[in-house]
Short mmCIF file of C-alpha atoms in Angstrom, two decimals:
data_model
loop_
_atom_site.label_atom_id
_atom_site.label_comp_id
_atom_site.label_asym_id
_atom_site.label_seq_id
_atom_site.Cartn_x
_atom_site.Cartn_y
_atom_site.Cartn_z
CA UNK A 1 -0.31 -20.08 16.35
CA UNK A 2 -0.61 -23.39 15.10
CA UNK A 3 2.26 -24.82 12.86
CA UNK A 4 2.23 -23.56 9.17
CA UNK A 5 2.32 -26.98 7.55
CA UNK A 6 -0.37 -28.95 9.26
CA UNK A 7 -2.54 -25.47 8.82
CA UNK A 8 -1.75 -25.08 5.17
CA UNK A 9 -2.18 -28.62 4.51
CA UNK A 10 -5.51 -28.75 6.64
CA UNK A 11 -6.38 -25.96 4.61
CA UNK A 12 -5.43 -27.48 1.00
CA UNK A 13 -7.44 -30.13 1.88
CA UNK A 14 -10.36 -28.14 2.43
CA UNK A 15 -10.07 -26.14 -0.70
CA UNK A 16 -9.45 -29.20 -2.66
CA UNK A 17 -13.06 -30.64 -1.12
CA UNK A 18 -14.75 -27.59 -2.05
CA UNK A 19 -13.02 -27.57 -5.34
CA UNK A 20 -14.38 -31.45 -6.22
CA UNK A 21 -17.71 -30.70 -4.67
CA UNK A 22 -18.81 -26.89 -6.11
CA UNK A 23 -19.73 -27.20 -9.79
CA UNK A 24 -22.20 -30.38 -9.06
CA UNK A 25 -23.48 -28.18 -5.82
CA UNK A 26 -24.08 -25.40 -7.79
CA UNK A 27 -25.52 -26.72 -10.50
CA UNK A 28 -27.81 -28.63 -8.33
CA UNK A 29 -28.64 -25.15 -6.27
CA UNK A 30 -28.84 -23.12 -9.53
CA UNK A 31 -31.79 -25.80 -10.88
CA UNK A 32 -33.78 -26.09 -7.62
CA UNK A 33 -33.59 -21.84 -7.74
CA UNK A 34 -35.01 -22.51 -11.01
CA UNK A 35 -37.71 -25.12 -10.65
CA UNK A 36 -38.75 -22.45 -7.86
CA UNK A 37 -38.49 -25.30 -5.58
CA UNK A 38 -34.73 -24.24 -3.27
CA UNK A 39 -33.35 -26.31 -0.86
CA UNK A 40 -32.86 -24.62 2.51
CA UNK A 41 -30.60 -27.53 3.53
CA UNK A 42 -28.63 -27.43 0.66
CA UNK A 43 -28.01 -23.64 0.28
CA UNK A 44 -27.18 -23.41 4.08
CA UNK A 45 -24.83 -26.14 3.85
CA UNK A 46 -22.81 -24.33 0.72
CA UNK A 47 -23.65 -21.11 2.75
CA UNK A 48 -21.37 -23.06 5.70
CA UNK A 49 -18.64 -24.68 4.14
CA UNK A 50 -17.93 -21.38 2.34
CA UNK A 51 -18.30 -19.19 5.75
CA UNK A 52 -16.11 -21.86 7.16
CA UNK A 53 -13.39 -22.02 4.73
CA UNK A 54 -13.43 -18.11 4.36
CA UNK A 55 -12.97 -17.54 7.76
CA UNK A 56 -10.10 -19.61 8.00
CA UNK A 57 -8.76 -17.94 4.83
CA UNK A 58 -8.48 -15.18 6.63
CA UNK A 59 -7.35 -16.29 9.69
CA UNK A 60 -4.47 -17.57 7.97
CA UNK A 61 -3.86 -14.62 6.24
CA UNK A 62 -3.79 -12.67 9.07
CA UNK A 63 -1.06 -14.87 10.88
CA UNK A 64 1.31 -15.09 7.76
CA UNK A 65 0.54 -11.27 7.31
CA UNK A 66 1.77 -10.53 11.24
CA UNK A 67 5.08 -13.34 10.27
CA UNK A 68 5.81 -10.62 7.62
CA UNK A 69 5.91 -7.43 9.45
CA UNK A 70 7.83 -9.05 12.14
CA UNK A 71 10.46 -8.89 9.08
CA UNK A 72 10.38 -5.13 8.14
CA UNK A 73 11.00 -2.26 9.87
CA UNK A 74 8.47 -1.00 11.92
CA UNK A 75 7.82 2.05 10.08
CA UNK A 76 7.16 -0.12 6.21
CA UNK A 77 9.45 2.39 4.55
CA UNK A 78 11.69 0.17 1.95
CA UNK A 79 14.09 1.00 -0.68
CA UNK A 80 13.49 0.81 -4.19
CA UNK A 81 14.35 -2.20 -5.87
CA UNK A 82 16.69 -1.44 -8.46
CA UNK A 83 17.92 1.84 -7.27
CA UNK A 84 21.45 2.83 -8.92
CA UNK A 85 24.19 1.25 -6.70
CA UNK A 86 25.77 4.51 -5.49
CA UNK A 87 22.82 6.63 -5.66
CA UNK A 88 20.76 7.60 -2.57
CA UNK A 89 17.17 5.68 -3.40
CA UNK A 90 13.65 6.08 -2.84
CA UNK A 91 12.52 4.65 0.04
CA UNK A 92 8.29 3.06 -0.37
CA UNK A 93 5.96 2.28 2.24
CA UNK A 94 4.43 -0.86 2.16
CA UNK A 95 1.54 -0.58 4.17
CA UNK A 96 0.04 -2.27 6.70
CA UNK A 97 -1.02 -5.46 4.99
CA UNK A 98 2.54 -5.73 2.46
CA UNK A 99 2.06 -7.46 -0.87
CA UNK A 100 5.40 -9.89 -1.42
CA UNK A 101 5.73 -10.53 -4.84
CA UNK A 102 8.77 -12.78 -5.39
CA UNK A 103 11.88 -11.48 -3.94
CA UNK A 104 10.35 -7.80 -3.56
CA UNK A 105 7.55 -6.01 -1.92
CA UNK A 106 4.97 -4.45 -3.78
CA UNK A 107 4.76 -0.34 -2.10
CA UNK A 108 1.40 1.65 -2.17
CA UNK A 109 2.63 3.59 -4.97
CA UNK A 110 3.22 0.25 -6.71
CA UNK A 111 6.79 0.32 -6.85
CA UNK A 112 8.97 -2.94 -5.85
CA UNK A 113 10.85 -2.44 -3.25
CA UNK A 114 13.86 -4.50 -1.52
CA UNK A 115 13.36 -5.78 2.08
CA UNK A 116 16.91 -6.21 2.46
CA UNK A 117 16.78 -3.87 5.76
CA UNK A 118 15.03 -6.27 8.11
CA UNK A 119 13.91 -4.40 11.23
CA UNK A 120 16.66 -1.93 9.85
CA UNK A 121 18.38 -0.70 13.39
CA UNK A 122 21.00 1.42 11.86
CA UNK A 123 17.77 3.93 10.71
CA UNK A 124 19.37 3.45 6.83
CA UNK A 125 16.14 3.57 5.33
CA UNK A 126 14.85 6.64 7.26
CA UNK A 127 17.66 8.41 5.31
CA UNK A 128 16.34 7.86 1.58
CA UNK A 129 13.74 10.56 0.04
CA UNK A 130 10.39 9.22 0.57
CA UNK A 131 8.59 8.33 -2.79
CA UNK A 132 5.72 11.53 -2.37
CA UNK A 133 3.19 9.35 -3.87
CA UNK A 134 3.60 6.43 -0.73
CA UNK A 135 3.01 9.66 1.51
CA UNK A 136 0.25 11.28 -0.30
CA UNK A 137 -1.60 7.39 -0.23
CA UNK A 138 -0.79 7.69 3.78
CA UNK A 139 -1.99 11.20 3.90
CA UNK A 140 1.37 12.90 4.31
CA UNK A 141 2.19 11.08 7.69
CA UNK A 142 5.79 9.27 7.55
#
């Protein structure tokens, strides 16, 4: 995996060259489209960049996706954020693709949840009720 800065910043840049480039390409595409008169070259080179950029989009995603798992235990159930202090909480799966929003983790059910457990080897989160609408999203399974 190559190192997060120079890909995020190789990335940046990319977006940032699409970003100055697209409303002058696509107003030039959308007026040859018009004039009935399209531009193979031009609509395959948009057609590239995009592919190009998407697909390493998505590569990234997938790597800082992976980085994120390594952090939670492998079975995605997380307590509740918020739960009462001395109250046994609902525990939330995440999923396989986890949404972090902020400090918490977004669960299937929608719920934030509190990945204070890390890969959790003391089992603590196995012992909170699961939230039944996490298991009915997962079909039942835990």
């Amino acid at each position: 995996m190559a190192e997060p800065d120079v890909t995020d910043a190789i990335l940046l840049a990319r977006i940032r060259d699409l970003q100055a480039s697209l409303a002058t390409d696509l107003a030039f595409l959308t007026r040859t489209i018009e004039e009935d008169a399209p531009r193979p070259d031009a609509l395959r080179d948009l057609g590239e960049r995009l592919l190009d950029l998407g697909g390493a989009l998505v590569t990234r995603s997938d790597e800082l996706n992976d980085a994120l798992l390594a952090t939670l235990p492998p079975h995605g159930w997380l307590p509740e954020a918020g739960a009462r202090r001395h109250a046994m909480g609902v525990a939330h799966q995440v999923g396989s693709r986890p949404l972090r929003c902020g400090p918490v983790f977004l669960a299937l059910c929608g719920a934030a949840c509190y990945p204070f457990y890390g890969r959790d080897a003391t089992n603590r989160s196995a012992r909170h009720e699961r939230c039944e609408a996490c298991q009915a999203r997962l079909g039942g399974s835990s």
